[in-house]
mmCIF file of C-alpha atoms in Angstrom:
data_model
loop_
_atom_site.group_PDB
_atom_site.id
_atom_site.type_symbol
_atom_site.label_atom_id
_atom_site.label_comp_id
_atom_site.label_asym_id
_atom_site.label_seq_id
_atom_site.Cartn_x
_atom_site.Cartn_y
_atom_site.Cartn_z
ATOM 1 C CA ASP A 1 -122.412 11.005 -36.314
ATOM 2 C CA HIS A 2 -121.121 13.658 -33.942
ATOM 3 C CA GLY A 3 -117.527 12.483 -33.592
ATOM 4 C CA GLY A 4 -116.050 10.833 -30.543
ATOM 5 C CA ALA A 5 -116.110 7.155 -29.652
ATOM 6 C CA VAL A 6 -118.018 4.918 -32.032
ATOM 7 C CA GLU A 7 -119.946 1.867 -30.905
ATOM 8 C CA PHE A 8 -119.486 -1.212 -33.068
ATOM 9 C CA ILE A 9 -122.490 -3.497 -33.398
ATOM 10 C CA HIS A 10 -122.814 -7.092 -34.559
ATOM 11 C CA CYS A 11 -124.094 -7.089 -38.159
ATOM 12 C CA PRO A 12 -127.008 -9.536 -38.445
ATOM 13 C CA HIS A 13 -126.899 -9.344 -42.253
ATOM 14 C CA LEU A 14 -123.560 -11.135 -42.209
ATOM 15 C CA ASP A 15 -125.045 -13.956 -40.105
ATOM 16 C CA ASP A 16 -126.666 -15.109 -43.355
ATOM 17 C CA PRO A 17 -123.998 -17.221 -45.100
ATOM 18 C CA THR A 18 -125.545 -16.346 -48.472
ATOM 19 C CA THR A 19 -124.705 -12.653 -47.980
ATOM 20 C CA PRO A 20 -121.810 -12.290 -50.409
ATOM 21 C CA LEU A 21 -118.428 -10.931 -49.368
ATOM 22 C CA ILE A 22 -115.541 -10.034 -51.632
ATOM 23 C CA ASP A 23 -112.948 -12.655 -52.600
ATOM 24 C CA LEU A 24 -109.620 -11.846 -50.956
ATOM 25 C CA GLU A 25 -107.867 -12.053 -54.350
ATOM 26 C CA VAL A 26 -109.835 -8.991 -55.506
ATOM 27 C CA LEU A 27 -108.211 -6.848 -52.808
ATOM 28 C CA VAL A 28 -104.929 -5.653 -54.327
ATOM 29 C CA ALA A 29 -102.334 -3.064 -53.326
ATOM 30 C CA GLY A 30 -102.804 -0.676 -56.248
ATOM 31 C CA THR A 31 -106.566 -0.504 -55.813
ATOM 32 C CA HIS A 32 -107.143 -0.928 -52.098
ATOM 33 C CA ALA A 33 -104.435 1.194 -50.494
ATOM 34 C CA SER A 34 -105.155 4.153 -48.252
ATOM 35 C CA ASN A 35 -104.074 6.599 -50.991
ATOM 36 C CA THR A 36 -106.568 5.254 -53.542
ATOM 37 C CA ARG A 37 -108.948 7.647 -55.258
ATOM 38 C CA CYS A 38 -112.708 7.267 -55.539
ATOM 39 C CA THR A 39 -113.938 5.506 -58.684
ATOM 40 C CA PHE A 40 -115.465 8.872 -59.623
ATOM 41 C CA GLY A 41 -112.133 10.690 -59.188
ATOM 42 C CA CYS A 42 -112.785 12.324 -55.810
ATOM 43 C CA ASP A 43 -109.515 13.222 -54.137
ATOM 44 C CA SER A 44 -110.304 12.680 -50.482
ATOM 45 C CA PRO A 45 -108.588 10.923 -47.584
ATOM 46 C CA GLU A 46 -111.911 9.220 -46.815
ATOM 47 C CA GLN A 47 -112.206 6.300 -49.258
ATOM 48 C CA TRP A 48 -114.308 3.192 -48.684
ATOM 49 C CA ALA A 49 -114.033 -0.222 -50.356
ATOM 50 C CA CYS A 50 -117.279 -2.060 -51.008
ATOM 51 C CA LEU A 51 -116.954 -5.465 -49.360
ATOM 52 C CA GLN A 52 -119.253 -7.050 -51.896
ATOM 53 C CA CYS A 53 -117.505 -5.964 -55.142
ATOM 54 C CA GLY A 54 -114.322 -4.108 -54.173
ATOM 55 C CA GLY A 55 -115.304 -0.786 -55.732
ATOM 56 C CA VAL A 56 -113.687 2.225 -54.051
ATOM 57 C CA HIS A 57 -115.852 5.256 -53.340
ATOM 58 C CA CYS A 58 -115.634 8.418 -51.253
ATOM 59 C CA GLY A 59 -117.478 8.541 -47.952
ATOM 60 C CA ARG A 60 -120.712 10.126 -46.872
ATOM 61 C CA TYR A 61 -118.961 13.294 -45.676
ATOM 62 C CA VAL A 62 -117.422 13.941 -49.097
ATOM 63 C CA GLN A 63 -119.585 13.360 -52.189
ATOM 64 C CA LYS A 64 -121.363 10.270 -50.806
ATOM 65 C CA HIS A 65 -120.383 7.948 -53.657
ATOM 66 C CA SER A 66 -120.153 4.958 -51.285
ATOM 67 C CA LEU A 67 -123.717 5.579 -50.116
ATOM 68 C CA GLU A 68 -124.885 6.064 -53.718
ATOM 69 C CA HIS A 69 -123.226 2.757 -54.636
ATOM 70 C CA HIS A 70 -125.239 1.004 -51.912
ATOM 71 C CA LEU A 71 -128.490 2.722 -52.931
ATOM 72 C CA THR A 72 -127.942 1.623 -56.534
ATOM 73 C CA ASN A 73 -126.876 -1.885 -55.423
ATOM 74 C CA PRO A 74 -128.848 -2.650 -52.222
ATOM 75 C CA ASN A 75 -127.053 -5.958 -51.625
ATOM 76 C CA HIS A 76 -123.738 -4.066 -51.480
ATOM 77 C CA MET A 77 -124.300 -3.112 -47.865
ATOM 78 C CA THR A 78 -120.868 -3.164 -46.224
ATOM 79 C CA ALA A 79 -117.834 -0.992 -46.884
ATOM 80 C CA ALA A 80 -114.430 -0.753 -45.213
ATOM 81 C CA SER A 81 -112.679 2.543 -44.592
ATOM 82 C CA LEU A 82 -109.285 2.466 -46.255
ATOM 83 C CA ALA A 83 -108.128 5.005 -43.656
ATOM 84 C CA ASP A 84 -108.903 3.244 -40.361
ATOM 85 C CA LEU A 85 -110.246 -0.137 -41.587
ATOM 86 C CA SER A 86 -113.562 0.261 -39.792
ATOM 87 C CA VAL A 87 -116.568 -1.357 -41.491
ATOM 88 C CA HIS A 88 -119.903 0.364 -42.014
ATOM 89 C CA CYS A 89 -123.123 -1.469 -42.880
ATOM 90 C CA TYR A 90 -125.660 0.716 -44.652
ATOM 91 C CA LYS A 91 -128.521 -1.623 -43.704
ATOM 92 C CA CYS A 92 -127.514 -1.500 -40.010
ATOM 93 C CA SER A 93 -126.804 2.253 -40.279
ATOM 94 C CA GLY A 94 -123.682 1.847 -38.203
ATOM 95 C CA TYR A 95 -120.177 0.573 -37.752
ATOM 96 C CA VAL A 96 -120.161 -3.194 -37.495
ATOM 97 C CA GLU A 97 -118.071 -6.171 -36.581
ATOM 98 C CA HIS A 98 -118.534 -9.804 -37.498
ATOM 99 C CA PRO A 99 -116.269 -12.883 -37.614
ATOM 100 C CA ARG A 100 -116.786 -13.124 -41.397
ATOM 101 C CA LEU A 101 -115.038 -9.759 -41.777
ATOM 102 C CA GLU A 102 -111.795 -10.825 -40.083
ATOM 103 C CA PRO A 103 -110.053 -12.369 -43.145
ATOM 104 C CA ILE A 104 -110.956 -9.311 -45.231
ATOM 105 C CA LEU A 105 -109.702 -6.893 -42.590
ATOM 106 C CA ALA A 106 -106.497 -8.917 -42.210
ATOM 107 C CA ARG A 107 -105.932 -8.644 -45.980
ATOM 108 C CA LEU A 108 -106.626 -4.880 -45.935
ATOM 109 C CA ARG A 109 -104.216 -4.438 -42.988
ATOM 110 C CA ALA A 110 -101.538 -6.337 -44.910
ATOM 111 C CA LEU A 111 -102.071 -4.101 -47.952
ATOM 112 C CA LYS A 112 -102.125 -0.921 -45.879
ATOM 113 C CA PHE A 113 -99.027 -1.686 -43.850
ATOM 114 C CA ALA A 114 -97.211 -3.806 -46.490
ATOM 115 C CA VAL A 115 -96.795 -6.796 -44.208
#
């Protein structure tokens, strides 16, 4: 990642309806707001929410707890940035989009902007 424009790709892992995604009820204001801290206490503006379990971890440019979470839990492959609401798939190694993500992103937008 060298900065600049980022290409979003279709995530084929989410084409499989058995790939789990977080229940919308798990996403709550106190835990999934942009000012949330990493589960490990990292104080960074770059926090990511696992879209399989809802855990919040710092990004790969901080202490890499989101990546470590995926490596420890390989089926926890997608995470949403609580800063810009982009979604990264560790199995795709890139930023992704998929229709299955839309309800989750709508919920995160509502939490972020209190709408």
